[in-house]
Amino acid sequence: MSEERTQVGIVGAGPAGLVLAHLLRSRGIDCVVLERQSRSYVEARIRAGVLEHGTVDLLTSLGLADRLHRERMVHHGIELLFERSAHRIPLTELAGREITIYGQHEVVKDLIAAWDGPLEFSVSSVSLSGLSSSAPIVSYVDAAGTARSLRCDVIAGCDGFHGVSRASVPDGVLTVHQRDYPHAWLGILAEAPPSSEELIYAHSARGFALHSMRSPTVTRMYLQVRPDEDLASWPDERIWSELRARLDRADPSWKLADGPILERSVAAMRSFVVSPMQYGQLFLAGDAAHIVPPTGAKGLNLAVADVKVLADALTSWYATGDRAGLDAYSETCLRRVWRVQHFSWWMTSMLHPTGDDPFDLALQLSQLRYVTSSRAAATSLAENYVGFPFP
Ligand SMILES: Cc1cc2nc3c(=O)[nH]c(=O)nc-3n(C[C@H](O)[C@H](O)[C@H](O)COP(=O)(O)OP(=O)(O)OC[C@H]3O[C@@H](n4cnc5c(N)ncnc54)[C@H](O)[C@@H]3O)c2cc1C
């Protein structure tokens, strides 16, 4: 087995792993990124698309956002639609910041294109050892089938919810906080121009729907469905007719544009946090440590916020030997994680009918009327939605 050495071993080339790699590189810290999937798979994976101001600023400061600035859509508000009536939340007016629409896979493509350091795709049999020592090791088999090991000072577990990093921590160390929801999102990507300039979050007795977009010609839309929903029972026409019904409004001039569906999937909804987000020299970041329901559009942004904290702590440790930032990593990240968890749970609870219970429905409508009629309540939604400044 060949052994190599680096300062930081990064497991996973999603947004967390790739942004961390660029941050470390910009500060003169060596790292190696290992990714289980192929480059083409990672670059085509359709996921999030709403970037907070802080995420855009960070990518811009690293010189990674030229295409993003050329191609992004800047939004200054979102619409809440309920009782067939649309209400705009003017995000920028209320919270002073805008949001950016730019697909997560486009971010990933930009980060990979700009990376000239070590990054191995299609690795397998990844395992972590010596996590409580000062020289932990990542063992893996590379794309050519050669068994290799990487001796590190620190391992960053950026390998998502189903990765190996969190599972490598001994039993009993991490406390898991979890909430499952009785619904999931059926998401589609369609070749159709957006029917609205801004995102529409629609509450209807039939269920929640979200009208979103990825470009002037591509729409991204979601329907609330059951967690065990069978995609096969959703032919194109059923999807479009359900979207039309849930996005219906009193204004007869509004029409939903449709077109060929390019991609469809069902994603379960979950709130999940592990605490602490570190063990010995292993630091978990992004979905490896927490999952938020997508209603608040936060998963990617939270992953980026984590690795900013980790990069700052590592920079200080390498420069001065002071471990204070590393020791406080989990505590620092979890403050933001729980704020985002609460906001994502709150948006989810307000917008997803859970059945025929008239009490729940009345509470949701009351809350929707409140956030769309009180400037104070709308401001609270807006400042959470655009995101708080990075630590
Ligand atoms: C199916 C799905 C759909 C989503 N849709 C939305 C959405 O519509 N809106 C929204 O706001 N958010 C969405 N999210 C959330 C958002 O995409 C995530 O929060 C974000 O991807 C987190 O980034 P990450 O880098 O932490 O994890 P990931 O993006 O999951 O990256 C982890 C990487 O680690 C790799 N990996 C896993 N195991 C190993 C291993 N053993 N060795 C090496 N590499 C490994 C994976 O292949 C992956 O590339 C979605 C998430 C998922 C999973």
PDB file of C-alpha atoms in Angstrom, residues 22 104 116:
ATOM      1  CA  HIS A  22     -10.105  26.345  -2.018  1.00  0.00           C
ATOM      2  CA  GLN A 104     -25.544  23.851  -6.886  1.00  0.00           C
ATOM      3  CA  ASP A 116      -5.475  22.517  -9.614  1.00  0.00           C
TER       4      ASP A 116
END
